Coordinates of C-alpha atoms in Angstrom, one line a residue:
M1 CA 0.0 0.0 0.0
R2 CA 2.8 2.4 0.9
R3 CA 4.5 1.7 -2.5
H4 CA 1.4 2.7 -4.4
I5 CA 1.0 6.0 -2.4
K6 CA 4.5 7.0 -3.5
T7 CA 3.7 6.8 -7.2
I8 CA 4.0 10.0 -9.3
R9 CA 0.5 9.6 -10.7
A10 CA -1.2 9.3 -7.3
Q11 CA 0.6 12.3 -5.8
L12 CA -0.1 14.6 -8.8
F13 CA -3.7 13.6 -8.9
I14 CA -4.3 14.2 -5.2
Y15 CA -2.6 17.6 -4.9
Y16 CA -3.1 19.2 -8.3
S17 CA -6.7 18.1 -9.3
A18 CA -8.4 19.5 -6.3
L19 CA -6.5 22.9 -6.3
V20 CA -6.9 23.6 -10.1
T21 CA -10.6 22.6 -10.1
L22 CA -11.4 24.8 -7.1
L23 CA -9.7 27.9 -8.7
F24 CA -11.4 27.5 -12.0
L25 CA -14.9 27.0 -10.5
T26 CA -14.6 30.2 -8.4
S27 CA -13.3 32.3 -11.3
T28 CA -16.6 33.0 -13.1
G29 CA -17.7 35.9 -15.3
V30 CA -19.4 38.5 -13.2
V31 CA -16.5 40.9 -13.5
Y32 CA -16.0 39.8 -17.1
T33 CA -19.6 40.6 -18.2
Y34 CA -19.6 44.0 -16.5
V35 CA -16.2 45.2 -17.9
S36 CA -16.8 43.7 -21.4
D37 CA -20.0 45.8 -21.8
I38 CA -18.0 49.0 -20.9
L39 CA -15.3 48.1 -23.4
R40 CA -17.7 47.5 -26.2
Q41 CA -19.3 50.9 -25.6
R42 CA -15.9 52.6 -25.6
A43 CA -15.0 50.8 -28.9
K44 CA -18.2 52.3 -30.5
E45 CA -17.3 55.7 -29.1
S46 CA -13.8 55.4 -30.5
L47 CA -15.3 54.6 -33.9
G48 CA -17.4 57.7 -33.7
Q49 CA -14.4 59.8 -32.8
M50 CA -12.5 58.5 -35.8
V51 CA -15.3 59.3 -38.2
Q52 CA -15.5 62.8 -36.7
S53 CA -11.8 63.3 -37.1
L54 CA -12.0 62.2 -40.8
T55 CA -14.9 64.6 -41.3
S56 CA -13.1 67.5 -39.8
R57 CA -10.0 66.9 -42.0
L58 CA -12.3 66.8 -45.1
D59 CA -14.1 70.0 -44.0
S60 CA -10.7 71.8 -43.7
R61 CA -9.9 71.0 -47.3
L62 CA -13.4 72.1 -48.4
R63 CA -13.0 75.4 -46.5
V64 CA -9.8 76.1 -48.4
M65 CA -11.7 75.7 -51.7
N66 CA -14.6 77.8 -50.4
E67 CA -12.3 80.6 -49.0
T68 CA -10.4 80.7 -52.3
S69 CA -13.7 81.0 -54.2
I70 CA -14.9 83.8 -51.8
R71 CA -11.6 85.8 -52.3
V72 CA -12.2 85.7 -56.0
A73 CA -15.9 86.8 -55.6
Y74 CA -15.0 89.8 -53.4
S75 CA -11.8 90.9 -55.1
N76 CA -12.2 94.4 -56.6
L77 CA -9.3 93.8 -58.9
V78 CA -11.1 90.8 -60.3
K79 CA -14.3 92.7 -60.7
E80 CA -12.6 95.6 -62.5
R81 CA -10.6 93.4 -64.9
F82 CA -13.5 90.9 -65.5
D83 CA -15.8 93.9 -66.3
S84 CA -13.3 95.2 -68.8
Y85 CA -12.8 91.8 -70.2
R86 CA -16.5 91.4 -70.8
T87 CA -17.3 94.9 -72.2
V88 CA -14.2 96.0 -74.2
P89 CA -14.0 94.1 -77.4
E90 CA -10.6 95.2 -78.6
A91 CA -8.2 92.2 -78.8
I92 CA -5.2 93.9 -77.2
S93 CA -7.3 95.1 -74.3
N94 CA -8.8 91.6 -74.0
Y95 CA -5.3 90.0 -73.9
Y96 CA -4.1 92.3 -71.1
D97 CA -7.4 91.7 -69.1
Q98 CA -7.0 87.9 -69.5
R99 CA -3.4 88.1 -68.3
A100 CA -4.2 90.3 -65.4
L101 CA -7.0 88.0 -64.3
R102 CA -4.7 84.9 -64.4
D103 CA -2.1 86.8 -62.4
I104 CA -4.7 87.7 -59.8
F105 CA -6.0 84.1 -59.6
I106 CA -2.5 82.8 -59.1
A107 CA -1.9 85.4 -56.4
I108 CA -5.1 84.4 -54.6
M109 CA -4.1 80.7 -54.7
G110 CA -0.8 81.6 -53.1
P111 CA 2.7 80.1 -53.5
L112 CA 1.5 76.6 -52.3
R113 CA -1.4 76.7 -54.8
S114 CA -4.3 76.1 -52.4
V115 CA -6.5 74.6 -55.2
L116 CA -5.8 72.9 -58.5
Q117 CA -7.5 75.4 -60.8
L118 CA -9.6 78.6 -60.8
N119 CA -12.0 79.3 -63.6
L120 CA -14.2 82.4 -64.1
Y121 CA -17.0 82.0 -66.7
D122 CA -19.3 84.7 -68.0
F123 CA -22.7 84.1 -69.3
A124 CA -21.7 85.1 -72.8
G125 CA -19.7 81.8 -73.2
T126 CA -16.1 82.6 -72.4
V127 CA -13.9 81.4 -69.6
V128 CA -10.5 82.5 -68.1
G129 CA -8.6 79.9 -66.1
A130 CA -5.4 79.8 -64.1
G131 CA -3.6 77.3 -62.0
Y132 CA -2.7 73.8 -63.4
R133 CA -3.6 75.2 -66.8
N134 CA -3.7 78.8 -68.0
Y135 CA -6.2 79.5 -70.7
A136 CA -9.0 81.8 -72.1
K137 CA -11.5 80.4 -74.5
S138 CA -15.1 80.1 -75.5
V139 CA -17.3 77.5 -73.9
R140 CA -21.0 76.6 -73.7
T141 CA -21.6 77.3 -70.0
E142 CA -25.1 76.0 -70.1
D143 CA -23.8 72.6 -71.1
K144 CA -21.9 72.2 -67.9
S145 CA -23.5 69.7 -65.5
W146 CA -23.3 72.1 -62.6
Y147 CA -24.7 75.1 -64.5
S148 CA -28.4 75.0 -63.7
R149 CA -27.9 73.9 -60.1
T150 CA -25.3 76.7 -59.4
V151 CA -27.5 79.4 -61.0
A152 CA -30.5 78.3 -58.9
L153 CA -28.5 78.7 -55.7
E154 CA -27.9 82.4 -56.4
G155 CA -24.4 82.8 -55.0
S156 CA -24.4 79.9 -52.5
R157 CA -21.7 77.3 -53.1
Y158 CA -22.4 74.1 -54.9
F159 CA -20.1 71.0 -54.8
T160 CA -20.0 68.8 -57.9
A161 CA -19.6 65.1 -58.0
P162 CA -16.2 63.7 -58.9
Y163 CA -15.4 63.9 -62.7
V164 CA -12.4 64.1 -65.0
D165 CA -11.8 67.7 -66.1
D166 CA -11.0 68.0 -69.8
E167 CA -8.5 70.8 -69.3
T168 CA -6.4 69.4 -66.5
E169 CA -7.1 65.7 -67.4
K170 CA -7.4 65.0 -63.7
R171 CA -10.2 63.7 -61.5
V172 CA -11.5 66.6 -59.6
I173 CA -14.3 67.9 -57.4
G174 CA -15.5 71.4 -58.1
L175 CA -17.0 74.2 -56.0
C176 CA -19.2 76.6 -58.1
R177 CA -21.0 79.8 -57.2
V178 CA -22.6 82.7 -59.1
Y179 CA -20.3 85.7 -59.6
Y180 CA -21.7 89.2 -59.1
D181 CA -20.4 92.6 -60.3
N182 CA -20.1 95.7 -58.2
A183 CA -23.8 96.4 -58.9
N184 CA -24.7 93.0 -57.5
V185 CA -25.7 91.8 -60.9
P186 CA -24.9 88.1 -61.7
V187 CA -22.3 88.2 -64.6
G188 CA -20.7 84.8 -64.4
I189 CA -19.8 81.7 -62.4
I190 CA -16.7 81.0 -60.3
E191 CA -15.4 77.4 -60.6
T192 CA -12.8 76.2 -58.0
L193 CA -11.3 72.8 -58.7
Q194 CA -9.4 70.6 -56.3
E195 CA -7.8 67.3 -57.3
Y196 CA -9.7 64.3 -56.0
S197 CA -6.7 62.5 -54.6
L198 CA -5.7 65.6 -52.5
L199 CA -9.2 66.3 -51.3
F200 CA -9.7 62.7 -50.0
A201 CA -6.1 62.1 -49.0
P202 CA -7.0 61.3 -45.4
F203 CA -9.5 58.7 -46.6
I204 CA -7.2 57.2 -49.1
A205 CA -4.5 56.9 -46.4
F206 CA -7.0 55.4 -44.0
R207 CA -8.1 52.9 -46.6
D208 CA -4.6 51.8 -47.7
N209 CA -2.9 51.9 -44.2
P210 CA -5.6 51.7 -41.5
P211 CA -4.4 52.6 -38.0
G212 CA -4.3 49.9 -35.3
G213 CA -7.6 48.4 -34.5
Y214 CA -9.2 49.4 -37.8
D215 CA -8.1 46.6 -40.0
A216 CA -10.8 45.5 -42.5
S217 CA -12.7 48.8 -41.9
R218 CA -14.4 50.6 -44.8
V219 CA -15.0 54.4 -45.2
Y220 CA -17.5 56.1 -47.4
V221 CA -18.4 59.8 -48.1
I222 CA -21.9 60.7 -49.3
D223 CA -23.0 64.3 -50.2
D224 CA -26.3 66.0 -49.4
R225 CA -27.8 64.6 -52.6
N226 CA -27.0 61.0 -51.6
R227 CA -24.2 60.8 -54.2
L228 CA -21.3 58.5 -53.4
L229 CA -18.2 60.6 -53.4
F230 CA -15.6 58.3 -51.9
P231 CA -14.7 55.7 -52.9
L232 CA -15.6 55.9 -56.6
A233 CA -18.7 53.8 -57.4
D234 CA -17.1 52.1 -60.4
G235 CA -14.4 50.5 -58.1
L236 CA -16.8 49.1 -55.5
S237 CA -17.8 45.5 -55.1
T238 CA -21.4 44.3 -55.0
E239 CA -21.1 44.0 -51.2
D240 CA -19.9 47.6 -50.9
L241 CA -22.8 48.9 -53.0
D242 CA -25.3 47.0 -51.0
F243 CA -23.9 48.4 -47.8
V244 CA -24.0 52.0 -49.1
E245 CA -27.6 51.5 -50.3
R246 CA -28.6 50.3 -46.8
A247 CA -26.7 53.1 -45.1
M248 CA -28.5 55.8 -47.3
E249 CA -31.8 54.4 -46.1
L250 CA -30.8 55.3 -42.6
A251 CA -30.2 59.0 -43.2
D252 CA -32.4 60.0 -40.3
A253 CA -31.4 57.3 -37.9
P254 CA -29.1 57.8 -34.8
P255 CA -25.5 58.5 -35.5
E256 CA -24.5 54.9 -34.7
R257 CA -26.4 52.0 -36.2
N258 CA -26.0 48.7 -37.9
P259 CA -27.3 48.5 -41.5
Y260 CA -27.3 44.7 -41.3
P261 CA -30.0 43.0 -39.2
H262 CA -27.6 40.2 -38.2
G263 CA -24.9 42.4 -36.8
R264 CA -22.0 41.4 -39.1
E265 CA -20.9 45.1 -39.5
F266 CA -21.3 48.2 -37.4
A267 CA -21.2 51.7 -38.8
A268 CA -20.6 55.2 -37.4
F269 CA -22.2 58.1 -39.3
F270 CA -21.3 61.8 -39.0
T271 CA -22.8 64.5 -41.1
S272 CA -20.8 67.7 -41.5
A273 CA -22.6 70.9 -40.5
Y274 CA -20.3 72.8 -42.9
S275 CA -20.8 70.7 -46.1
D276 CA -23.8 68.5 -45.3
W277 CA -21.6 65.6 -46.5
T278 CA -22.0 62.4 -44.5
V279 CA -19.0 60.2 -43.6
I280 CA -19.6 56.6 -42.9
L281 CA -17.0 54.4 -41.2
A282 CA -17.9 50.7 -41.2
Q283 CA -16.1 48.1 -39.2
P284 CA -16.8 44.4 -38.8
T285 CA -18.6 43.7 -35.5
K286 CA -15.9 41.2 -34.6
N287 CA -13.3 44.0 -34.6
L288 CA -15.3 45.8 -31.9
Q289 CA -14.7 42.8 -29.8
L290 CA -11.0 43.2 -29.8
P291 CA -10.9 45.3 -26.6
V292 CA -13.0 42.6 -25.0
Q293 CA -10.7 39.9 -26.3
S294 CA -7.7 41.8 -24.9
F295 CA -9.5 42.0 -21.5
S296 CA -10.3 38.3 -21.8
R297 CA -6.6 37.6 -22.2
L298 CA -5.9 39.8 -19.2
I299 CA -8.4 37.8 -17.1
V300 CA -6.8 34.6 -18.3
F301 CA -3.4 35.9 -17.3
L302 CA -4.6 37.0 -13.9
L303 CA -6.2 33.6 -13.4
A304 CA -2.9 31.9 -14.4
V305 CA -1.0 34.0 -11.9
S306 CA -3.5 33.1 -9.3
I307 CA -3.2 29.5 -10.1
G308 CA 0.6 29.8 -10.0
L309 CA 0.4 31.3 -6.6
G310 CA -1.8 28.5 -5.4
L311 CA 0.6 26.0 -6.8
V312 CA 3.3 27.3 -4.5
A313 CA 1.8 25.2 -1.8
S314 CA 2.5 22.1 -3.8
F315 CA 6.0 23.2 -5.0
L316 CA 7.9 21.1 -2.4
L317 CA 6.3 18.0 -3.7
A318 CA 7.0 19.0 -7.4
K319 CA 10.6 19.7 -6.4
R320 CA 11.0 16.3 -4.9
L321 CA 9.8 14.8 -8.1
A322 CA 11.6 17.1 -10.6
L323 CA 15.1 17.0 -9.1
P324 CA 15.7 13.2 -9.6
I325 CA 14.1 13.3 -13.0
D326 CA 16.4 16.2 -14.0
R327 CA 19.4 14.2 -12.8
I328 CA 18.5 11.2 -14.9
H329 CA 17.7 13.5 -17.9
S330 CA 21.1 15.2 -17.6
E331 CA 23.0 11.9 -17.5
V332 CA 21.0 10.6 -20.6
R333 CA 21.9 13.8 -22.6
A334 CA 25.6 13.6 -21.5
I335 CA 26.0 9.9 -22.5
D336 CA 28.5 9.2 -25.3
I337 CA 31.2 6.7 -26.2
D338 CA 33.6 8.1 -23.6
S339 CA 31.2 8.8 -20.8
T340 CA 28.6 6.3 -19.5
P341 CA 27.1 5.9 -16.0
H342 CA 29.2 4.1 -13.5
A343 CA 27.7 1.2 -11.7
A344 CA 28.8 2.5 -8.3
A345 CA 27.4 6.0 -8.8
G346 CA 24.9 5.6 -5.8
S347 CA 21.2 6.2 -5.6
L348 CA 19.1 9.2 -6.5
G349 CA 17.7 9.7 -3.0
S350 CA 14.4 10.8 -4.5
G351 CA 12.1 8.8 -2.1
F352 CA 10.2 7.4 -5.1
N353 CA 10.5 3.7 -5.8
E354 CA 9.9 4.0 -9.5
L355 CA 12.7 6.5 -10.0
E356 CA 15.2 4.5 -7.9
D357 CA 14.5 1.4 -10.0
L358 CA 14.7 3.3 -13.2
Y359 CA 18.0 4.9 -12.3
E360 CA 19.5 1.6 -11.2
S361 CA 18.4 0.0 -14.6
F362 CA 19.9 2.9 -16.5
K363 CA 23.3 2.5 -14.8
Q364 CA 23.4 -1.2 -15.6
M365 CA 22.5 -0.5 -19.2
G366 CA 25.2 2.1 -19.5
V367 CA 27.9 -0.3 -18.3
R368 CA 26.8 -2.9 -20.8
L369 CA 26.6 -0.4 -23.6
K370 CA 30.1 0.9 -22.9
R371 CA 31.5 -2.6 -22.9
S372 CA 29.7 -3.5 -26.2
M373 CA 30.9 -0.4 -28.0
A374 CA 34.5 -0.9 -27.0
E375 CA 34.4 -4.4 -28.3
L376 CA 32.8 -3.3 -31.6
I377 CA 35.2 -0.4 -32.2
D378 CA 38.2 -2.7 -31.5
A379 CA 36.9 -5.3 -34.0
K380 CA 36.2 -2.7 -36.7
S381 CA 39.6 -1.1 -36.3
Q382 CA 41.4 -4.4 -36.7
E383 CA 39.4 -5.3 -39.7
M384 CA 40.0 -1.9 -41.3
N385 CA 43.8 -2.1 -40.9
A386 CA 43.9 -5.6 -42.3
H387 CA 42.1 -4.5 -45.4
L388 CA 44.3 -1.5 -46.0
L389 CA 47.5 -3.5 -45.5
A390 CA 46.2 -6.2 -47.9
L391 CA 45.4 -3.6 -50.6
Q392 CA 48.7 -1.8 -50.2
S393 CA 50.7 -5.0 -50.4
Q394 CA 49.2 -5.8 -53.8
M395 CA 51.1 -2.8 -55.2
N396 CA 54.6 -3.8 -54.1
P397 CA 55.3 -7.0 -56.1
H398 CA 53.9 -5.6 -59.3
F399 CA 56.1 -2.4 -59.1
L400 CA 59.2 -4.5 -58.2
Y401 CA 58.7 -6.7 -61.2
N402 CA 58.5 -3.7 -63.6
T403 CA 61.5 -1.9 -62.1
L404 CA 63.7 -4.9 -62.2
S405 CA 62.8 -5.4 -65.9
I406 CA 64.0 -1.9 -66.6
I407 CA 67.4 -2.5 -64.9
S408 CA 67.8 -5.8 -66.8
I409 CA 67.2 -4.1 -70.1
L410 CA 69.7 -1.3 -69.3
A411 CA 72.3 -3.9 -68.2
E412 CA 72.0 -5.7 -71.5
E413 CA 72.7 -2.4 -73.2
H414 CA 75.8 -1.7 -70.9
E415 CA 74.3 1.5 -69.5
T416 CA 76.4 1.4 -66.4
A417 CA 76.0 5.1 -65.4
S418 CA 72.3 4.9 -65.9
I419 CA 72.1 1.7 -63.8
V420 CA 73.9 3.5 -60.9
K421 CA 71.4 6.4 -61.0
I422 CA 68.5 4.0 -61.4
C423 CA 69.7 2.0 -58.4
D424 CA 69.9 5.2 -56.3
D425 CA 66.3 6.1 -57.2
F426 CA 65.2 2.6 -56.9
S427 CA 66.6 2.2 -53.4
S428 CA 64.8 5.4 -52.3
M429 CA 61.6 4.0 -53.8
L430 CA 62.1 0.7 -52.0
R431 CA 62.6 2.5 -48.7
Y432 CA 59.3 4.4 -49.3
I433 CA 57.4 1.3 -50.2
S434 CA 58.8 -0.9 -47.4
S435 CA 58.7 1.7 -44.7
H436 CA 56.3 1.3 -41.8
A437 CA 54.9 4.8 -42.2
P438 CA 51.2 5.3 -41.7
E439 CA 48.8 4.4 -44.5
L440 CA 48.3 8.2 -45.0
V441 CA 51.3 10.2 -46.2
P442 CA 51.9 13.8 -47.3
L443 CA 51.1 14.2 -51.0
A444 CA 54.6 15.7 -51.5
Q445 CA 56.1 12.3 -50.6
E446 CA 53.7 10.5 -53.0
I447 CA 54.6 12.9 -55.8
D448 CA 58.4 12.5 -55.1
H449 CA 57.9 8.7 -55.3
T450 CA 56.1 9.2 -58.6
I451 CA 58.9 11.5 -60.0
R452 CA 61.5 8.8 -59.2
Y453 CA 59.5 6.2 -61.0
L454 CA 59.2 8.5 -64.1
K455 CA 63.0 9.1 -64.0
L456 CA 63.5 5.3 -64.2
M457 CA 61.2 5.3 -67.2
K458 CA 63.1 8.2 -68.7
Y459 CA 66.3 6.2 -68.5
R460 CA 64.6 3.5 -70.5
Y461 CA 62.8 5.6 -73.1
E462 CA 64.9 8.8 -73.2
E463 CA 63.5 11.4 -75.6
D464 CA 60.5 9.2 -76.4
L465 CA 59.0 10.0 -73.0
D466 CA 57.9 13.4 -71.8
Y467 CA 56.2 14.1 -68.5
R468 CA 55.1 17.2 -66.6
F469 CA 53.8 17.9 -63.1
D470 CA 51.4 20.7 -62.1
V471 CA 50.7 20.3 -58.4
P472 CA 50.3 23.5 -56.3
E473 CA 52.5 23.9 -53.3
P474 CA 49.6 24.2 -50.8
M475 CA 48.7 20.6 -51.6
S476 CA 52.0 19.3 -50.3
D477 CA 50.9 18.6 -46.7
I478 CA 47.6 17.0 -47.6
R479 CA 47.4 13.4 -46.3
V480 CA 46.7 10.9 -49.0
P481 CA 46.8 7.1 -49.2
K482 CA 50.2 5.7 -49.8
L483 CA 51.0 4.4 -53.3
I484 CA 47.9 6.1 -54.8
V485 CA 49.4 8.2 -57.6
Q486 CA 52.4 6.2 -58.9
P487 CA 50.3 3.2 -59.9
L488 CA 48.2 5.5 -62.1
V489 CA 51.4 6.7 -63.9
E490 CA 52.6 3.1 -64.2
N491 CA 49.3 2.2 -65.8
A492 CA 49.6 5.1 -68.2
M493 CA 53.1 3.8 -69.1
K494 CA 51.9 0.3 -69.6
Y495 CA 49.1 1.1 -72.0
G496 CA 50.0 4.6 -73.3
I497 CA 53.1 3.6 -75.3
H498 CA 51.2 1.6 -77.8
T499 CA 51.4 4.5 -80.2
S500 CA 54.2 6.2 -82.0
P501 CA 56.5 8.3 -79.7
P502 CA 56.9 10.7 -78.2
W503 CA 54.6 9.8 -75.3
H504 CA 53.3 12.5 -73.0
I505 CA 52.1 12.1 -69.4
Y506 CA 50.6 15.0 -67.5
I507 CA 50.0 15.0 -63.7
R508 CA 47.9 17.8 -62.3
G509 CA 46.7 18.5 -58.7
R510 CA 43.8 20.7 -57.5
I511 CA 41.8 21.6 -54.3
D512 CA 38.2 22.6 -54.6
D513 CA 35.6 22.9 -51.8
G514 CA 37.7 20.9 -49.4
V515 CA 38.3 18.0 -51.8
W516 CA 41.8 17.2 -53.2
T517 CA 42.1 15.7 -56.7
V518 CA 45.0 14.4 -58.8
E519 CA 44.5 13.9 -62.5
V520 CA 46.7 11.7 -64.7
T521 CA 46.4 11.9 -68.5
D522 CA 48.4 10.3 -71.3
S523 CA 48.8 10.6 -75.1
G524 CA 48.2 6.9 -75.7
P525 CA 45.3 5.2 -77.6
G526 CA 43.0 5.5 -74.5
F527 CA 40.6 2.9 -73.1
D528 CA 38.8 0.5 -75.3
E529 CA 35.1 1.5 -75.0
Q530 CA 33.9 -2.0 -74.3
K531 CA 36.6 -2.7 -71.6
L532 CA 36.0 0.8 -70.2
A533 CA 32.3 0.0 -69.8
Q534 CA 33.1 -3.3 -68.1
L535 CA 35.6 -1.6 -65.7
R536 CA 33.0 1.0 -64.8
E537 CA 30.4 -1.6 -64.2
R538 CA 32.8 -3.5 -61.9
L539 CA 33.7 -0.3 -59.9
D540 CA 30.0 0.6 -59.6
A541 CA 29.3 -2.8 -58.2
M542 CA 31.7 -2.1 -55.4
G543 CA 29.5 0.8 -54.2
F544 CA 30.3 3.4 -51.6
D545 CA 29.2 1.3 -48.6
R546 CA 31.2 2.3 -45.6
R547 CA 30.8 -1.1 -44.0
I548 CA 34.2 -2.8 -44.4
G549 CA 32.7 -6.2 -45.2
G550 CA 31.2 -4.8 -48.4
F551 CA 34.6 -4.8 -50.3
Q552 CA 36.5 -7.6 -51.8
V553 CA 40.3 -7.5 -51.9
E554 CA 41.3 -8.8 -55.3
G555 CA 43.3 -7.8 -58.4
I556 CA 45.7 -4.8 -58.8
G557 CA 45.7 -1.5 -60.6
L558 CA 42.6 0.8 -61.0
P559 CA 40.1 -1.4 -59.0
N560 CA 42.6 -1.6 -56.2
I561 CA 43.0 2.2 -56.1
C562 CA 39.3 2.7 -56.3
T563 CA 38.7 0.3 -53.4
R564 CA 41.3 2.0 -51.2
L565 CA 39.8 5.5 -51.8
R566 CA 36.3 4.4 -51.0
L567 CA 37.4 2.6 -47.9
L568 CA 39.1 5.8 -46.7
Y569 CA 36.8 8.5 -47.9
A570 CA 33.4 6.8 -48.3
D571 CA 31.0 9.1 -50.2
R572 CA 33.8 11.9 -50.4
A573 CA 35.9 9.6 -52.6
V574 CA 36.6 10.8 -56.2
F575 CA 37.4 8.2 -58.9
V576 CA 36.8 8.9 -62.6
I577 CA 38.1 7.0 -65.6
E578 CA 37.4 8.1 -69.1
N579 CA 39.0 8.9 -72.5
G580 CA 40.2 12.4 -73.0
P581 CA 38.5 14.8 -75.5
T582 CA 41.5 14.8 -77.8
G583 CA 42.6 11.2 -77.2
G584 CA 44.4 9.3 -74.5
A585 CA 43.2 8.1 -71.1
R586 CA 42.2 10.3 -68.2
V587 CA 42.0 9.1 -64.5
L588 CA 40.9 11.5 -61.8
I589 CA 41.2 10.5 -58.1
G590 CA 40.6 12.5 -54.9
G591 CA 39.2 12.6 -51.4
D592 CA 38.5 14.8 -48.3
A593 CA 41.4 17.3 -47.9
G594 CA 40.6 17.9 -44.3
T595 CA 41.1 14.8 -42.1
G596 CA 42.1 12.1 -44.5
G597 CA 38.7 10.4 -44.5
P598 CA 36.1 9.2 -42.1
W599 CA 38.3 6.3 -40.8
S600 CA 41.4 8.5 -40.1

């Protein structure tokens, strides 16, 4: 019975379940309901304040247009020049009057050009314009869409719907009013144009880069004649047009209302007392819940803190459980070939039977694992060395036979001096071959051994043989397998002299992306295509398997070299045999230039 009480499952169930259940049952939503209603109301008020701010900024731009128009209407200079322009028919006088009017208009607009264009029409069908375009021409004033409405207002301002002006070629909104002379007689119409994108710049900015909390919001502007001014109707979706239509039906409703019966979107309306334009800011209802959601997260956080404080009472129990588990976890993470648990490491002292049994089993497992790994590594090391020695030993008898044949031929020809030099080089080569140096040697030694071999061949063939080395100095210290280059040159000599002399052999070394390569090419007849295919098939059958048992030690020459490279470098080994583009054979070998291979 005592053993069962000490289990982790029983202790966690008894202490945690009762405490957590009690805290959650007592944290109900009285405060949440009260505060969330206040937050929703504030969100609606914030929406209303935003729509009023947008309306105010629009009104300020409309006031600039209106004030510019009024300055023209009450300017005595304009009245004087416009009266002269209308009544004096002489061309020269007309020209100076037009120029004077344009200069006055530009002065009224100021250096920052408060509006896009100022036009002054007379009822006789002429217009003088200044601003974006300066012109004076005849027009049919009565054909203008704003003509009749403007005349009916008798001097009051009239805002047009957005349209593309023919002169400026820009989308504009115009402010028009009747122009009176000094006798208070209507003599024309003042037209003040402002570029659409400048007038509605705050709305465009709000639409394209909504401030925080107004994502997915939509804003509309409707004038006193229920014409949609912003955005342009031709760019609206069916959903937008449906919303605007519903909003227009609520013109006399409270300033905040929902055009949709199911509450999917909430709208704030504000009608400007200055322009009688109505700005509508629509926002998905779910966005109004964002403050409530933030408050909900705060409530959850406070509950979590409360629960955390409550769990302090059970911390001592959790500590008793966590410390021994952490100790086992640390030892498991630290385990490797060189470090395994010791059988006499002692107990955890946790007080939990399951953890003590687990730790004891883990220690025994570690001892057995270390012993097994040591035995496996020792066996693999011995097997690897045996294979490498067997492969290297295949090279020695073959080379000795070829070298002794050269000495025999020179002796028959009584080349005593050459034989002395050959014996000197040959003794150096024998020391290199028979030495007990490691299987990996500096590339400089391997190249020196190859040069001595070619000297022997040079004694034999003299001017018929030409050889050249191109091995960069930085490659000298790279560790490579012993007797890996000279057999390739020997193979080139064996098969490359079956053509007319001179015979050329070229040895080139390179380092690229951490891989060393040595290339041996000759000027001989090259590989027979059928035999080359058979050799490649044989080499491919060897594979790149890093397991030692996957290779067979047989034969000499190219298969032998390929096998040694693959044993040492695995998938980093390089071995390519092919015919050169201009004739002759080409063999490319290489491997990892860093550590000498995965088995080093």
